[in-house]
Amino acid sequence: MLIELNDIYKNYGQGDNLVRALRGISLQVEDGEMVAVMGKSGSGKSTLLNIIGGLDAFDQGEYYYSGQKVVFKNQEQMARFRHNKIGFIIQNFALIEHKTVFDNVALPLRYNRLSRKVIETKVMQELSNMGLQDKAKRYPYQLSGGQCQRVAIARALINEPDLILADEPTGALDSNTEEEVINILLDFNRQGKTMIIVTHDRNIAAMCNRTINILDGKDVSA
Ligand code: ADP
């Protein structure tokens, strides 16, 4: 079992602004599974993904990753967890516009102490896997949407994460590019990577092993 969440609660804000984003979610994901998360806007999907990925802390409940209890005492612990284990792919790529493609992909490696040579080899290998080896010196604004998403995917994979979390990975893409990105994701899954994908797209959900349906911060799949 890679992921086990038991009765997770998450609130944002206080008093009149209190939002109960997650209200007792439990979830188990096996190694190598590809799981879709669906539900209408505001139901808590991104919150769930952010908690699994260590981008956000939860208020109540238990989280086990590979059988180990996940306890985040501070931001640094969360960052270390993320950088070692998780690859994030999000809708609008979140590339850094004033950095080159190379530097964007290299970013997660900066947290590990690697030589320049090793960084270069890893980044160029990852870019070449994505068919972007000739774009290393370009800037994001010089690329198409599909190319940007491939750069973002290369960045998500550079640390060889066990778990890939994708939040609407095709939401901002045209249908050709969408298919290309889906094929890349399916390929990772075939290589044994575990994947959790938040999506509104039933076609993507159909390619996953199963779908979790979220409503008002609860799992209503059953
Ligand atoms: P979804 O991904 O399903 O659209 P979210 O997880 O983004 O839903 O949001 C769930 C609820 O939590 C929404 O009501 C949203 O407005 C609220 N929320 C999410 N993040 C924050 C935040 N950082 N601060 C305050 N409220 C938030």
XYZ file of C-alpha atoms and ligand atoms in Angstrom:
249
model
C 0.000 0.000 0.000
C 1.481 3.333 -1.015
C -1.102 5.748 0.382
C -3.473 5.307 3.285
C -5.583 8.192 4.545
C -7.829 7.614 7.549
C -10.623 10.068 8.320
C -8.844 13.226 7.187
C -10.340 16.622 8.016
C -9.209 19.983 6.700
C -10.688 23.418 7.403
C -9.692 26.753 5.945
C -10.377 30.072 7.688
C -12.316 30.692 10.877
C -15.642 31.976 12.158
C -17.825 33.269 9.337
C -15.095 32.404 6.834
C -14.754 28.784 7.916
C -14.644 26.380 4.971
C -14.815 22.676 5.760
C -12.853 21.517 2.728
C -12.415 17.859 3.765
C -14.834 16.178 6.144
C -13.530 12.756 7.000
C -11.932 11.339 3.870
C -10.418 7.869 3.897
C -8.519 6.556 0.940
C -6.196 3.709 0.038
C -4.027 3.625 -3.065
C -1.905 0.617 -3.959
C 1.526 0.798 -5.551
C 1.209 1.140 -9.319
C -2.443 2.182 -9.329
C -3.782 4.977 -11.500
C -6.709 6.630 -9.738
C -9.005 9.402 -10.959
C -10.532 11.908 -8.547
C -13.727 13.537 -9.769
C -16.283 15.898 -8.277
C -17.640 19.351 -8.929
C -15.665 22.508 -8.377
C -15.126 23.338 -4.696
C -15.738 19.776 -3.505
C -12.216 19.410 -2.069
C -10.283 17.607 -4.821
C -7.282 19.937 -4.894
C -7.179 20.071 -1.105
C -7.008 16.277 -1.057
C -4.211 16.241 -3.615
C -2.280 18.966 -1.789
C -2.482 17.038 1.468
C -1.304 13.807 -0.138
C 1.563 15.738 -1.759
C 2.633 17.539 1.408
C 1.741 20.982 0.055
C -0.852 21.485 2.746
C -1.201 20.184 6.310
C -4.345 18.410 7.540
C -6.183 19.128 10.804
C -7.303 15.675 11.860
C -6.890 12.053 10.823
C -3.944 9.866 9.866
C -1.782 9.645 6.781
C 0.525 6.700 6.021
C 2.933 6.753 3.084
C 4.456 3.342 2.284
C 3.388 2.183 5.740
C 5.097 5.074 7.506
C 3.063 7.600 9.422
C 3.359 11.049 7.874
C 3.768 13.760 10.486
C 4.670 17.242 9.370
C 6.145 19.311 12.156
C 7.212 22.191 9.926
C 7.438 23.510 6.379
C 10.908 22.098 5.912
C 9.727 18.565 6.657
C 6.899 19.017 4.168
C 9.291 20.287 1.507
C 11.645 17.345 2.009
C 8.766 14.881 1.756
C 7.596 16.520 -1.493
C 10.966 16.692 -3.139
C 11.874 13.107 -2.362
C 8.640 11.378 -3.191
C 6.169 13.435 -5.185
C 5.900 14.733 -8.745
C 3.245 17.408 -9.221
C 1.644 18.221 -12.575
C -0.874 21.050 -12.519
C -3.189 22.725 -14.990
C -1.336 25.910 -15.799
C 2.105 24.340 -15.736
C 3.484 26.740 -13.084
C 6.678 27.187 -15.061
C 8.909 30.077 -14.078
C 8.717 32.483 -17.012
C 12.107 34.156 -16.590
C 13.943 30.843 -16.372
C 14.903 28.664 -19.327
C 13.374 25.268 -19.959
C 16.596 23.719 -18.638
C 16.471 25.690 -15.387
C 12.773 24.989 -14.877
C 13.345 21.246 -15.152
C 16.470 21.411 -12.970
C 14.644 23.228 -10.174
C 13.694 20.196 -8.032
C 17.319 18.975 -8.179
C 18.551 22.114 -6.456
C 17.351 20.671 -3.161
C 19.753 17.765 -3.498
C 23.459 18.321 -3.530
C 24.408 17.253 -7.021
C 27.277 18.291 -9.235
C 26.598 20.491 -12.250
C 27.536 17.614 -14.527
C 25.037 15.213 -12.933
C 22.319 17.875 -13.082
C 22.995 18.485 -16.745
C 22.908 14.781 -17.609
C 19.654 14.213 -15.722
C 17.908 17.278 -17.156
C 18.953 16.553 -20.736
C 17.856 12.915 -20.366
C 14.452 13.976 -19.067
C 14.048 16.618 -21.797
C 14.971 14.084 -24.406
C 12.389 11.623 -22.993
C 9.826 14.363 -23.583
C 11.132 15.154 -27.077
C 12.313 18.588 -25.943
C 16.100 18.225 -26.114
C 16.360 21.107 -28.605
C 14.314 23.439 -26.367
C 16.637 23.527 -23.353
C 17.675 27.148 -23.867
C 14.197 28.444 -24.720
C 11.875 30.281 -22.338
C 8.324 29.113 -21.575
C 6.749 31.962 -23.602
C 8.523 30.632 -26.694
C 6.759 27.258 -26.429
C 3.279 25.952 -27.226
C 0.885 24.885 -24.463
C 1.644 21.229 -25.085
C 5.390 21.825 -24.969
C 4.986 23.766 -21.703
C 3.069 20.885 -20.197
C 5.808 18.474 -21.307
C 8.399 20.712 -19.616
C 6.234 20.641 -16.484
C 6.044 16.844 -16.713
C 9.829 16.596 -17.136
C 10.212 18.755 -14.022
C 7.745 16.560 -12.107
C 9.728 13.428 -13.006
C 13.286 14.620 -12.615
C 13.579 13.338 -9.042
C 12.131 9.969 -10.057
C 9.168 10.233 -7.703
C 7.146 7.142 -6.724
C 3.933 9.102 -6.835
C 2.654 11.493 -9.488
C -0.130 13.875 -8.554
C -1.844 15.587 -11.462
C -4.418 18.353 -10.944
C -6.422 18.848 -14.156
C -3.321 18.087 -16.240
C -5.147 18.595 -19.532
C -7.493 21.393 -18.432
C -5.674 24.093 -20.382
C -4.860 22.096 -23.519
C -6.467 21.617 -26.934
C -7.622 18.096 -27.792
C -4.513 17.006 -29.750
C -2.182 18.119 -27.015
C -4.511 16.619 -24.457
C -4.158 13.225 -26.062
C -0.389 13.571 -26.118
C -0.286 14.389 -22.396
C -2.651 11.520 -21.567
C -0.405 9.124 -23.474
C 2.612 10.328 -21.518
C 0.742 9.753 -18.257
C -0.394 6.289 -19.340
C 3.200 5.468 -20.211
C 4.375 6.347 -16.700
C 1.709 4.190 -15.242
C 2.847 1.306 -17.440
C 6.325 1.841 -16.031
C 4.827 1.204 -12.607
C 4.403 4.762 -11.318
C 1.456 5.366 -9.019
C -0.719 8.205 -10.166
C -3.613 10.223 -8.761
C -5.299 12.472 -11.309
C -7.907 15.119 -10.541
C -9.980 15.505 -13.678
C -13.358 16.561 -15.034
C -12.773 14.451 -18.117
C -14.650 11.137 -18.160
C -12.342 9.799 -20.885
C -9.339 10.250 -18.628
C -11.197 8.722 -15.693
C -12.060 5.734 -17.900
C -8.343 5.081 -18.470
C -7.712 4.894 -14.724
C -8.058 1.749 -12.605
C -10.852 3.412 -10.630
C -12.503 6.722 -9.818
C -13.005 8.370 -6.459
C -15.976 10.743 -6.380
C -15.759 13.644 -3.958
C -18.747 15.672 -2.788
C -18.582 18.351 -0.074
C -15.254 17.060 1.220
C -16.396 13.453 1.466
C -15.845 10.338 -0.627
C -19.208 9.370 -2.114
C -17.882 6.687 -4.496
C -19.533 3.697 -2.853
P -11.835 21.537 -5.902
O -10.423 21.192 -6.183
O -12.731 20.343 -5.830
O -12.385 22.606 -6.791
P -10.735 22.759 -3.518
O -10.054 21.676 -2.768
O -9.912 23.686 -4.326
O -11.906 22.134 -4.401
O -11.550 23.643 -2.486
C -12.427 23.096 -1.493
C -12.976 24.259 -0.678
O -11.938 24.824 0.111
C -13.528 25.394 -1.533
O -14.656 25.945 -0.867
C -12.391 26.383 -1.553
O -12.868 27.701 -1.735
C -11.760 26.192 -0.196
N -10.311 26.477 -0.185
C -9.357 25.807 -0.870
N -8.139 26.300 -0.603
C -8.323 27.326 0.261
C -7.447 28.246 0.915
N -6.115 28.198 0.737
N -8.015 29.174 1.730
C -9.350 29.203 1.934
N -10.210 28.366 1.360
C -9.728 27.446 0.527
